[in-house]
Amino acid sequence: MTDETILQVKGLRTYFNTDDGVVKAVDGVDFSLRKGETLGIVGESGSGKSVTNLSIMNLIPNPPGKIMGGEVIYHDTDLLKLSDKGIRAIRGNKISMIFQDPMTSLNPFLRISNQMIETIVLHQKLSKSEARAKAIEMLVLAGIPAAEKRIDQYPHQFSGGMRQRVMIAMALSCDPEILIADEPTSALDVTIQAQILDLMKELTSRLGTAVIIITHSLGVVAGMCDTICVMYAGRIVERGSVDIIFEKPMHPYTRGLIKSVPRLDRKNGARLYSIQGQPPNVIDLPDCCPFFPRCEHAMDICKTKYPLVHDDGNEHRVACWLYGREGK
Ligand code: SF4
């Protein structure tokens, strides 16, 4: 990992208009990504992780969704200001994505060869035969046996794990600078999950690709990431290196998430910790700490004002009134 910042998300806000009110799915998210860094965005369902990353790629369906404000600076370009043609030149090329279920990304009616070659020809300006050679090379790297034959098969002829390997090969085939992986292993068996994560880690570190991985699993971020952002109710409540977050978590929500992970060294019969209460309804949220109904440290101020961000000077930032009152 180097210090070169390649992506900066500043004040990103994405809302959805629904019959019940405005859903503030992402409400002021800031983070940056350095060349070669692996950043994990972790949180419960509905915390805004996936919407953040769909916003980065300008893939929010409008209506009902709308990016209300903020900037997504990739090198010197604000991706939110690009035309459709401009963002298409970056999406799948400089920044590519892997989704939870490969069947939703692979076209079941097309052979793998057609799908991979089309992408490579479009973005890499190679001939069809050169693109086919590149596609086979990537399938081999992704651990697909007999790649020269299997490239001409259809998605249904692959197992779930193999389809996800194909997706990884496809996502990395244009040498992207950033790979966004949205719950890439949630649809797979546990043993296959570990293989896919190892493969992603090995390939992206070999190719120097920066990764944003979205997950609800702290195990995944512990094994994969350099940096963690913890999201709650559409905002990042804590950010720090993986070592700092696991050794000295500050936000009560992060501490609760870590305590909820099953551990082999716990006594037999010990009850697994769970965070009390339910995630908040993000429709028309008041501007206070949304975690206060579930927080055992909640104070009066938590119920009336959103906490300012405290920076401990070690690139460890937390939004919680327990840590001083100084601003960003
Ligand atoms: Fe708990 Fe208050 Fe911190 Fe929110 S701001 S996490 S309610 S202590």
mmCIF file of C-alpha atoms and ligand atoms in Angstrom:
data_model
loop_
_atom_site.group_PDB
_atom_site.id
_atom_site.type_symbol
_atom_site.label_atom_id
_atom_site.label_comp_id
_atom_site.label_asym_id
_atom_site.label_seq_id
_atom_site.Cartn_x
_atom_site.Cartn_y
_atom_site.Cartn_z
ATOM 1 C CA MET A 1 0.000 0.000 0.000
ATOM 2 C CA THR A 2 1.316 3.478 -0.840
ATOM 3 C CA ASP A 3 0.174 6.892 0.353
ATOM 4 C CA GLU A 4 -1.172 7.850 -3.069
ATOM 5 C CA THR A 5 -4.884 8.605 -2.746
ATOM 6 C CA ILE A 6 -6.815 7.517 -5.829
ATOM 7 C CA LEU A 7 -10.417 7.914 -4.662
ATOM 8 C CA GLN A 8 -11.988 10.447 -2.311
ATOM 9 C CA VAL A 9 -15.637 10.352 -1.317
ATOM 10 C CA LYS A 10 -16.719 13.639 0.253
ATOM 11 C CA GLY A 11 -20.072 14.409 1.873
ATOM 12 C CA LEU A 12 -21.924 11.827 -0.248
ATOM 13 C CA ARG A 13 -25.714 11.890 0.257
ATOM 14 C CA THR A 14 -28.099 9.532 -1.531
ATOM 15 C CA TYR A 15 -31.801 9.604 -0.731
ATOM 16 C CA PHE A 16 -34.797 7.581 -1.916
ATOM 17 C CA ASN A 17 -38.309 8.967 -2.150
ATOM 18 C CA THR A 18 -40.850 6.430 -0.927
ATOM 19 C CA ASP A 19 -44.571 6.611 -0.155
ATOM 20 C CA ASP A 20 -43.667 6.610 3.550
ATOM 21 C CA GLY A 21 -41.124 9.436 3.361
ATOM 22 C CA VAL A 22 -37.536 10.153 2.401
ATOM 23 C CA VAL A 23 -35.069 7.332 3.063
ATOM 24 C CA LYS A 24 -31.669 8.874 3.773
ATOM 25 C CA ALA A 25 -29.770 5.742 2.759
ATOM 26 C CA VAL A 26 -26.411 7.548 2.647
ATOM 27 C CA ASP A 27 -26.217 10.782 4.569
ATOM 28 C CA GLY A 28 -22.817 12.455 4.523
ATOM 29 C CA VAL A 29 -20.237 9.747 3.882
ATOM 30 C CA ASP A 30 -16.536 10.631 3.656
ATOM 31 C CA PHE A 31 -13.632 8.278 3.045
ATOM 32 C CA SER A 32 -10.599 7.889 0.835
ATOM 33 C CA LEU A 33 -8.851 4.980 -0.803
ATOM 34 C CA ARG A 34 -5.135 4.701 -1.520
ATOM 35 C CA LYS A 35 -3.454 2.876 -4.355
ATOM 36 C CA GLY A 36 -3.329 -0.841 -3.543
ATOM 37 C CA GLU A 37 -5.302 -0.435 -0.286
ATOM 38 C CA THR A 38 -8.076 -2.835 0.723
ATOM 39 C CA LEU A 39 -10.876 -0.994 2.490
ATOM 40 C CA GLY A 40 -13.728 -2.842 4.191
ATOM 41 C CA ILE A 41 -17.125 -1.223 4.681
ATOM 42 C CA VAL A 42 -18.951 -3.127 7.372
ATOM 43 C CA GLY A 43 -22.379 -2.771 8.950
ATOM 44 C CA GLU A 44 -25.797 -4.359 9.336
ATOM 45 C CA SER A 45 -28.278 -4.680 6.460
ATOM 46 C CA GLY A 46 -29.722 -1.284 5.595
ATOM 47 C CA SER A 47 -26.733 0.677 6.951
ATOM 48 C CA GLY A 48 -26.019 2.162 3.517
ATOM 49 C CA LYS A 49 -22.965 0.125 2.472
ATOM 50 C CA SER A 50 -24.224 -1.005 -0.914
ATOM 51 C CA VAL A 51 -25.909 2.311 -1.737
ATOM 52 C CA THR A 52 -22.578 4.067 -1.051
ATOM 53 C CA ASN A 53 -20.833 1.934 -3.608
ATOM 54 C CA LEU A 54 -23.624 2.067 -6.172
ATOM 55 C CA SER A 55 -23.449 5.869 -5.799
ATOM 56 C CA ILE A 56 -19.694 5.821 -6.473
ATOM 57 C CA MET A 57 -20.414 4.057 -9.752
ATOM 58 C CA ASN A 58 -23.380 6.337 -10.508
ATOM 59 C CA LEU A 59 -25.701 3.328 -10.578
ATOM 60 C CA ILE A 60 -28.517 4.662 -8.399
ATOM 61 C CA PRO A 61 -31.906 4.158 -10.094
ATOM 62 C CA ASN A 62 -33.489 7.607 -10.459
ATOM 63 C CA PRO A 63 -36.360 7.634 -9.545
ATOM 64 C CA PRO A 64 -36.796 6.617 -6.740
ATOM 65 C CA GLY A 65 -33.186 7.321 -5.729
ATOM 66 C CA LYS A 66 -31.174 10.483 -6.149
ATOM 67 C CA ILE A 67 -27.645 11.526 -5.283
ATOM 68 C CA MET A 68 -28.400 14.724 -3.383
ATOM 69 C CA GLY A 69 -24.875 15.969 -2.842
ATOM 70 C CA GLY A 70 -21.210 15.266 -2.377
ATOM 71 C CA GLU A 71 -18.267 14.430 -4.566
ATOM 72 C CA VAL A 72 -16.598 11.214 -5.703
ATOM 73 C CA ILE A 73 -13.144 12.243 -6.857
ATOM 74 C CA TYR A 74 -11.284 9.581 -8.838
ATOM 75 C CA HIS A 75 -7.811 11.054 -9.339
ATOM 76 C CA ASP A 76 -8.876 14.570 -10.419
ATOM 77 C CA THR A 77 -12.303 13.729 -11.848
ATOM 78 C CA ASP A 78 -15.610 14.005 -9.995
ATOM 79 C CA LEU A 79 -17.427 10.862 -11.152
ATOM 80 C CA LEU A 80 -20.782 12.373 -10.185
ATOM 81 C CA LYS A 81 -20.325 15.127 -12.768
ATOM 82 C CA LEU A 82 -19.485 12.845 -15.695
ATOM 83 C CA SER A 83 -21.841 12.264 -18.618
ATOM 84 C CA ASP A 84 -23.239 8.747 -19.148
ATOM 85 C CA LYS A 85 -20.549 8.169 -21.764
ATOM 86 C CA GLY A 86 -17.831 9.424 -19.422
ATOM 87 C CA ILE A 87 -18.833 7.175 -16.518
ATOM 88 C CA ARG A 88 -19.239 4.157 -18.842
ATOM 89 C CA ALA A 89 -15.598 4.571 -19.897
ATOM 90 C CA ILE A 90 -14.545 4.197 -16.250
ATOM 91 C CA ARG A 91 -17.090 1.644 -15.041
ATOM 92 C CA GLY A 92 -15.918 -1.914 -15.744
ATOM 93 C CA ASN A 93 -12.571 -0.565 -16.892
ATOM 94 C CA LYS A 94 -10.800 1.591 -14.277
ATOM 95 C CA ILE A 95 -13.297 0.677 -11.560
ATOM 96 C CA SER A 96 -15.081 -2.660 -11.704
ATOM 97 C CA MET A 97 -17.540 -4.457 -9.463
ATOM 98 C CA ILE A 98 -18.323 -7.953 -8.232
ATOM 99 C CA PHE A 99 -21.771 -8.616 -6.810
ATOM 100 C CA GLN A 100 -23.057 -11.109 -4.248
ATOM 101 C CA ASP A 101 -24.775 -13.407 -6.713
ATOM 102 C CA PRO A 102 -22.814 -13.944 -9.932
ATOM 103 C CA MET A 103 -25.980 -15.097 -11.705
ATOM 104 C CA THR A 104 -27.327 -11.561 -11.507
ATOM 105 C CA SER A 105 -24.230 -10.246 -13.304
ATOM 106 C CA LEU A 106 -23.629 -13.012 -15.835
ATOM 107 C CA ASN A 107 -26.004 -13.249 -18.771
ATOM 108 C CA PRO A 108 -27.403 -16.823 -18.674
ATOM 109 C CA PHE A 109 -27.989 -16.794 -22.459
ATOM 110 C CA LEU A 110 -24.404 -15.980 -23.430
ATOM 111 C CA ARG A 111 -21.265 -18.102 -23.288
ATOM 112 C CA ILE A 112 -18.601 -16.875 -20.854
ATOM 113 C CA SER A 113 -16.351 -16.187 -23.853
ATOM 114 C CA ASN A 114 -18.853 -13.754 -25.388
ATOM 115 C CA GLN A 115 -19.305 -11.890 -22.117
ATOM 116 C CA MET A 116 -15.604 -11.570 -21.299
ATOM 117 C CA ILE A 117 -14.367 -10.828 -24.810
ATOM 118 C CA GLU A 118 -16.982 -8.112 -25.334
ATOM 119 C CA THR A 119 -15.844 -6.284 -22.179
ATOM 120 C CA ILE A 120 -12.145 -6.577 -22.999
ATOM 121 C CA VAL A 121 -12.604 -5.444 -26.623
ATOM 122 C CA LEU A 122 -14.719 -2.489 -25.487
ATOM 123 C CA HIS A 123 -12.310 -1.201 -22.866
ATOM 124 C CA GLN A 124 -8.860 -2.456 -23.879
ATOM 125 C CA LYS A 125 -9.042 -1.865 -27.632
ATOM 126 C CA LEU A 126 -7.713 -5.374 -28.364
ATOM 127 C CA SER A 127 -8.652 -7.578 -31.311
ATOM 128 C CA LYS A 128 -11.100 -10.428 -30.653
ATOM 129 C CA SER A 129 -8.339 -13.058 -30.698
ATOM 130 C CA GLU A 130 -6.161 -11.009 -28.343
ATOM 131 C CA ALA A 131 -9.165 -10.467 -26.060
ATOM 132 C CA ARG A 132 -9.898 -14.215 -26.030
ATOM 133 C CA ALA A 133 -6.283 -14.948 -25.069
ATOM 134 C CA LYS A 134 -6.502 -12.364 -22.275
ATOM 135 C CA ALA A 135 -9.823 -13.835 -21.058
ATOM 136 C CA ILE A 136 -8.339 -17.345 -20.921
ATOM 137 C CA GLU A 137 -5.280 -16.003 -19.077
ATOM 138 C CA MET A 138 -7.549 -14.376 -16.466
ATOM 139 C CA LEU A 139 -9.662 -17.552 -16.061
ATOM 140 C CA VAL A 140 -6.471 -19.551 -15.487
ATOM 141 C CA LEU A 141 -5.342 -16.993 -12.888
ATOM 142 C CA ALA A 142 -8.745 -17.296 -11.236
ATOM 143 C CA GLY A 143 -8.287 -21.063 -10.923
ATOM 144 C CA ILE A 144 -10.732 -22.271 -13.605
ATOM 145 C CA PRO A 145 -9.496 -25.700 -14.753
ATOM 146 C CA ALA A 146 -9.415 -26.371 -18.525
ATOM 147 C CA ALA A 147 -10.052 -22.673 -19.109
ATOM 148 C CA GLU A 148 -9.555 -22.971 -22.880
ATOM 149 C CA LYS A 149 -12.586 -25.268 -23.091
ATOM 150 C CA ARG A 150 -14.690 -23.894 -20.285
ATOM 151 C CA ILE A 151 -14.594 -20.356 -21.640
ATOM 152 C CA ASP A 152 -17.110 -21.495 -24.281
ATOM 153 C CA GLN A 153 -19.587 -22.835 -21.734
ATOM 154 C CA TYR A 154 -22.678 -21.100 -20.356
ATOM 155 C CA PRO A 155 -22.932 -19.791 -16.751
ATOM 156 C CA HIS A 156 -25.310 -22.605 -15.690
ATOM 157 C CA GLN A 157 -22.569 -25.147 -16.459
ATOM 158 C CA PHE A 158 -20.473 -23.706 -13.583
ATOM 159 C CA SER A 159 -20.972 -24.226 -9.836
ATOM 160 C CA GLY A 160 -21.644 -21.195 -7.625
ATOM 161 C CA GLY A 161 -17.994 -20.952 -6.543
ATOM 162 C CA MET A 162 -16.753 -21.328 -10.126
ATOM 163 C CA ARG A 163 -19.179 -18.635 -11.322
ATOM 164 C CA GLN A 164 -17.777 -16.271 -8.707
ATOM 165 C CA ARG A 165 -14.253 -17.120 -9.947
ATOM 166 C CA VAL A 166 -15.425 -16.222 -13.461
ATOM 167 C CA MET A 167 -16.793 -12.918 -12.122
ATOM 168 C CA ILE A 168 -13.450 -12.150 -10.470
ATOM 169 C CA ALA A 169 -11.603 -12.992 -13.708
ATOM 170 C CA MET A 170 -14.016 -10.787 -15.659
ATOM 171 C CA ALA A 171 -13.782 -7.904 -13.182
ATOM 172 C CA LEU A 172 -9.984 -7.952 -13.256
ATOM 173 C CA SER A 173 -9.632 -8.561 -16.998
ATOM 174 C CA CYS A 174 -9.333 -4.848 -17.833
ATOM 175 C CA ASP A 175 -6.682 -4.247 -15.146
ATOM 176 C CA PRO A 176 -8.923 -1.982 -13.047
ATOM 177 C CA GLU A 177 -7.315 0.321 -10.526
ATOM 178 C CA ILE A 178 -10.216 -0.245 -8.106
ATOM 179 C CA LEU A 179 -12.339 -3.350 -7.543
ATOM 180 C CA ILE A 180 -15.586 -2.955 -5.597
ATOM 181 C CA ALA A 181 -16.813 -6.272 -4.186
ATOM 182 C CA ASP A 182 -20.320 -6.202 -2.694
ATOM 183 C CA GLU A 183 -20.772 -9.178 -0.330
ATOM 184 C CA PRO A 184 -18.809 -11.322 -2.815
ATOM 185 C CA THR A 185 -19.058 -14.533 -0.798
ATOM 186 C CA SER A 186 -22.443 -14.323 0.954
ATOM 187 C CA ALA A 187 -24.159 -16.604 -1.567
ATOM 188 C CA LEU A 188 -21.481 -19.314 -1.283
ATOM 189 C CA ASP A 189 -20.839 -22.283 1.038
ATOM 190 C CA VAL A 190 -18.489 -21.514 3.928
ATOM 191 C CA THR A 191 -15.584 -23.579 2.564
ATOM 192 C CA ILE A 192 -15.895 -21.968 -0.871
ATOM 193 C CA GLN A 193 -16.089 -18.501 0.747
ATOM 194 C CA ALA A 194 -12.563 -18.901 2.141
ATOM 195 C CA GLN A 195 -11.225 -19.996 -1.262
ATOM 196 C CA ILE A 196 -12.822 -17.030 -3.042
ATOM 197 C CA LEU A 197 -11.511 -14.533 -0.479
ATOM 198 C CA ASP A 198 -8.006 -16.021 -0.737
ATOM 199 C CA LEU A 199 -8.220 -15.789 -4.522
ATOM 200 C CA MET A 200 -9.337 -12.143 -4.437
ATOM 201 C CA LYS A 201 -6.588 -11.273 -1.980
ATOM 202 C CA GLU A 202 -3.889 -13.006 -3.985
ATOM 203 C CA LEU A 203 -4.946 -11.639 -7.383
ATOM 204 C CA THR A 204 -5.527 -8.053 -6.284
ATOM 205 C CA SER A 205 -2.222 -7.902 -4.432
ATOM 206 C CA ARG A 206 -0.427 -9.406 -7.435
ATOM 207 C CA LEU A 207 -2.070 -6.919 -9.815
ATOM 208 C CA GLY A 208 -1.822 -3.947 -7.411
ATOM 209 C CA THR A 209 -5.596 -3.376 -7.430
ATOM 210 C CA ALA A 210 -7.189 -1.326 -4.648
ATOM 211 C CA VAL A 211 -10.312 -3.005 -3.235
ATOM 212 C CA ILE A 212 -13.456 -1.789 -1.519
ATOM 213 C CA ILE A 213 -15.152 -4.778 0.040
ATOM 214 C CA ILE A 214 -18.670 -4.445 1.407
ATOM 215 C CA THR A 215 -19.640 -6.991 4.002
ATOM 216 C CA HIS A 216 -21.588 -7.591 7.187
ATOM 217 C CA SER A 217 -18.877 -10.041 8.309
ATOM 218 C CA LEU A 218 -16.083 -8.857 10.588
ATOM 219 C CA GLY A 219 -14.277 -12.125 9.796
ATOM 220 C CA VAL A 220 -14.047 -11.102 6.138
ATOM 221 C CA VAL A 221 -12.656 -7.633 6.924
ATOM 222 C CA ALA A 222 -10.196 -9.028 9.487
ATOM 223 C CA GLY A 223 -8.729 -11.388 6.896
ATOM 224 C CA MET A 224 -8.766 -9.102 3.878
ATOM 225 C CA CYS A 225 -8.548 -5.424 4.772
ATOM 226 C CA ASP A 226 -5.996 -2.741 5.630
ATOM 227 C CA THR A 227 -8.656 -0.251 6.729
ATOM 228 C CA ILE A 228 -12.218 -0.538 8.029
ATOM 229 C CA CYS A 229 -15.157 1.862 7.842
ATOM 230 C CA VAL A 230 -18.063 0.956 10.114
ATOM 231 C CA MET A 231 -21.406 2.238 8.809
ATOM 232 C CA TYR A 232 -24.597 2.807 10.770
ATOM 233 C CA ALA A 233 -27.800 4.430 9.518
ATOM 234 C CA GLY A 234 -26.218 5.907 6.400
ATOM 235 C CA ARG A 235 -23.055 7.327 7.970
ATOM 236 C CA ILE A 236 -19.574 6.136 8.808
ATOM 237 C CA VAL A 237 -19.379 6.006 12.600
ATOM 238 C CA GLU A 238 -15.794 4.760 12.895
ATOM 239 C CA ARG A 239 -12.822 4.413 10.609
ATOM 240 C CA GLY A 240 -9.324 3.109 11.270
ATOM 241 C CA SER A 241 -6.721 0.520 10.371
ATOM 242 C CA VAL A 242 -7.802 -3.078 10.836
ATOM 243 C CA ASP A 243 -5.376 -3.464 13.796
ATOM 244 C CA ILE A 244 -6.681 -0.372 15.570
ATOM 245 C CA ILE A 245 -10.337 -1.228 15.038
ATOM 246 C CA PHE A 246 -9.925 -4.738 16.428
ATOM 247 C CA GLU A 247 -7.553 -3.759 19.270
ATOM 248 C CA LYS A 248 -9.077 -0.449 20.351
ATOM 249 C CA PRO A 249 -12.595 -0.088 18.952
ATOM 250 C CA MET A 250 -14.071 3.203 20.203
ATOM 251 C CA HIS A 251 -17.664 3.436 19.007
ATOM 252 C CA PRO A 252 -20.118 1.418 21.130
ATOM 253 C CA TYR A 253 -21.625 -0.020 17.921
ATOM 254 C CA THR A 254 -18.220 -1.265 16.688
ATOM 255 C CA ARG A 255 -17.502 -2.721 20.121
ATOM 256 C CA GLY A 256 -20.878 -4.495 20.015
ATOM 257 C CA LEU A 257 -20.187 -5.909 16.550
ATOM 258 C CA ILE A 258 -16.816 -7.285 17.669
ATOM 259 C CA LYS A 259 -18.301 -8.770 20.851
ATOM 260 C CA SER A 260 -21.008 -10.478 18.756
ATOM 261 C CA VAL A 261 -18.474 -12.566 16.792
ATOM 262 C CA PRO A 262 -18.498 -16.230 17.944
ATOM 263 C CA ARG A 263 -15.111 -17.242 19.405
ATOM 264 C CA LEU A 264 -13.570 -20.661 19.913
ATOM 265 C CA ASP A 265 -12.025 -19.609 23.248
ATOM 266 C CA ARG A 266 -15.401 -18.862 24.853
ATOM 267 C CA LYS A 267 -16.637 -21.277 27.513
ATOM 268 C CA ASN A 268 -19.084 -23.973 26.414
ATOM 269 C CA GLY A 269 -22.626 -22.814 27.004
ATOM 270 C CA ALA A 270 -21.691 -19.100 27.248
ATOM 271 C CA ARG A 271 -24.350 -16.942 25.642
ATOM 272 C CA LEU A 272 -23.330 -15.142 22.470
ATOM 273 C CA TYR A 273 -23.481 -11.357 22.882
ATOM 274 C CA SER A 274 -25.922 -9.498 20.691
ATOM 275 C CA ILE A 275 -26.513 -5.758 20.338
ATOM 276 C CA GLN A 276 -29.865 -4.968 21.920
ATOM 277 C CA GLY A 277 -32.666 -3.455 19.835
ATOM 278 C CA GLN A 278 -33.113 -3.114 16.103
ATOM 279 C CA PRO A 279 -31.411 -0.988 13.428
ATOM 280 C CA PRO A 280 -33.251 2.337 13.099
ATOM 281 C CA ASN A 281 -35.863 3.124 10.519
ATOM 282 C CA VAL A 282 -33.944 5.478 8.216
ATOM 283 C CA ILE A 283 -37.089 7.301 7.053
ATOM 284 C CA ASP A 284 -36.993 10.893 8.279
ATOM 285 C CA LEU A 285 -34.279 10.199 10.869
ATOM 286 C CA PRO A 286 -33.834 13.034 13.391
ATOM 287 C CA ASP A 287 -30.386 14.672 13.437
ATOM 288 C CA CYS A 288 -29.148 12.984 16.614
ATOM 289 C CA CYS A 289 -27.057 9.853 17.214
ATOM 290 C CA PRO A 290 -29.202 7.134 15.593
ATOM 291 C CA PHE A 291 -27.576 4.517 17.822
ATOM 292 C CA PHE A 292 -28.819 6.048 21.091
ATOM 293 C CA PRO A 293 -31.853 3.719 21.607
ATOM 294 C CA ARG A 294 -29.428 0.749 21.561
ATOM 295 C CA CYS A 295 -26.472 2.320 23.356
ATOM 296 C CA GLU A 296 -25.701 1.588 26.997
ATOM 297 C CA HIS A 297 -23.652 4.837 27.222
ATOM 298 C CA ALA A 298 -26.257 7.193 25.767
ATOM 299 C CA MET A 299 -26.293 10.691 27.290
ATOM 300 C CA ASP A 300 -28.756 13.550 26.899
ATOM 301 C CA ILE A 301 -26.705 15.210 24.134
ATOM 302 C CA CYS A 302 -26.823 11.973 22.086
ATOM 303 C CA LYS A 303 -30.603 12.375 21.773
ATOM 304 C CA THR A 304 -30.464 15.913 20.445
ATOM 305 C CA LYS A 305 -27.329 16.335 18.276
ATOM 306 C CA TYR A 306 -25.413 14.182 15.817
ATOM 307 C CA PRO A 307 -21.918 13.659 17.270
ATOM 308 C CA LEU A 308 -18.969 15.544 15.819
ATOM 309 C CA VAL A 309 -16.142 13.422 14.458
ATOM 310 C CA HIS A 310 -13.262 12.885 16.882
ATOM 311 C CA ASP A 311 -9.846 12.118 15.357
ATOM 312 C CA ASP A 312 -7.322 10.541 17.710
ATOM 313 C CA GLY A 313 -4.505 11.676 15.415
ATOM 314 C CA ASN A 314 -3.755 8.133 14.296
ATOM 315 C CA GLU A 315 -6.085 8.105 11.289
ATOM 316 C CA HIS A 316 -8.646 6.675 13.721
ATOM 317 C CA ARG A 317 -11.891 8.634 13.586
ATOM 318 C CA VAL A 318 -15.098 8.097 15.495
ATOM 319 C CA ALA A 319 -18.453 9.882 15.604
ATOM 320 C CA CYS A 320 -19.504 9.554 19.232
ATOM 321 C CA TRP A 321 -20.091 12.047 22.067
ATOM 322 C CA LEU A 322 -18.027 9.865 24.434
ATOM 323 C CA TYR A 323 -14.829 11.211 22.831
ATOM 324 C CA GLY A 324 -14.623 14.934 23.366
ATOM 325 C CA ARG A 325 -16.537 17.689 21.675
ATOM 326 C CA GLU A 326 -14.001 18.972 19.157
ATOM 327 C CA GLY A 327 -15.102 19.178 15.527
ATOM 328 C CA LYS A 328 -13.798 17.564 12.318
HETATM 329 FE FE1 SF4 B 1 -23.799 6.042 22.335
HETATM 330 FE FE2 SF4 B 1 -23.998 8.676 22.491
HETATM 331 FE FE3 SF4 B 1 -21.864 7.602 21.355
HETATM 332 FE FE4 SF4 B 1 -24.248 7.536 20.146
HETATM 333 S S1 SF4 B 1 -23.039 9.350 20.602
HETATM 334 S S2 SF4 B 1 -22.816 5.867 20.330
HETATM 335 S S3 SF4 B 1 -25.617 7.253 21.894
HETATM 336 S S4 SF4 B 1 -22.488 7.419 23.487
#
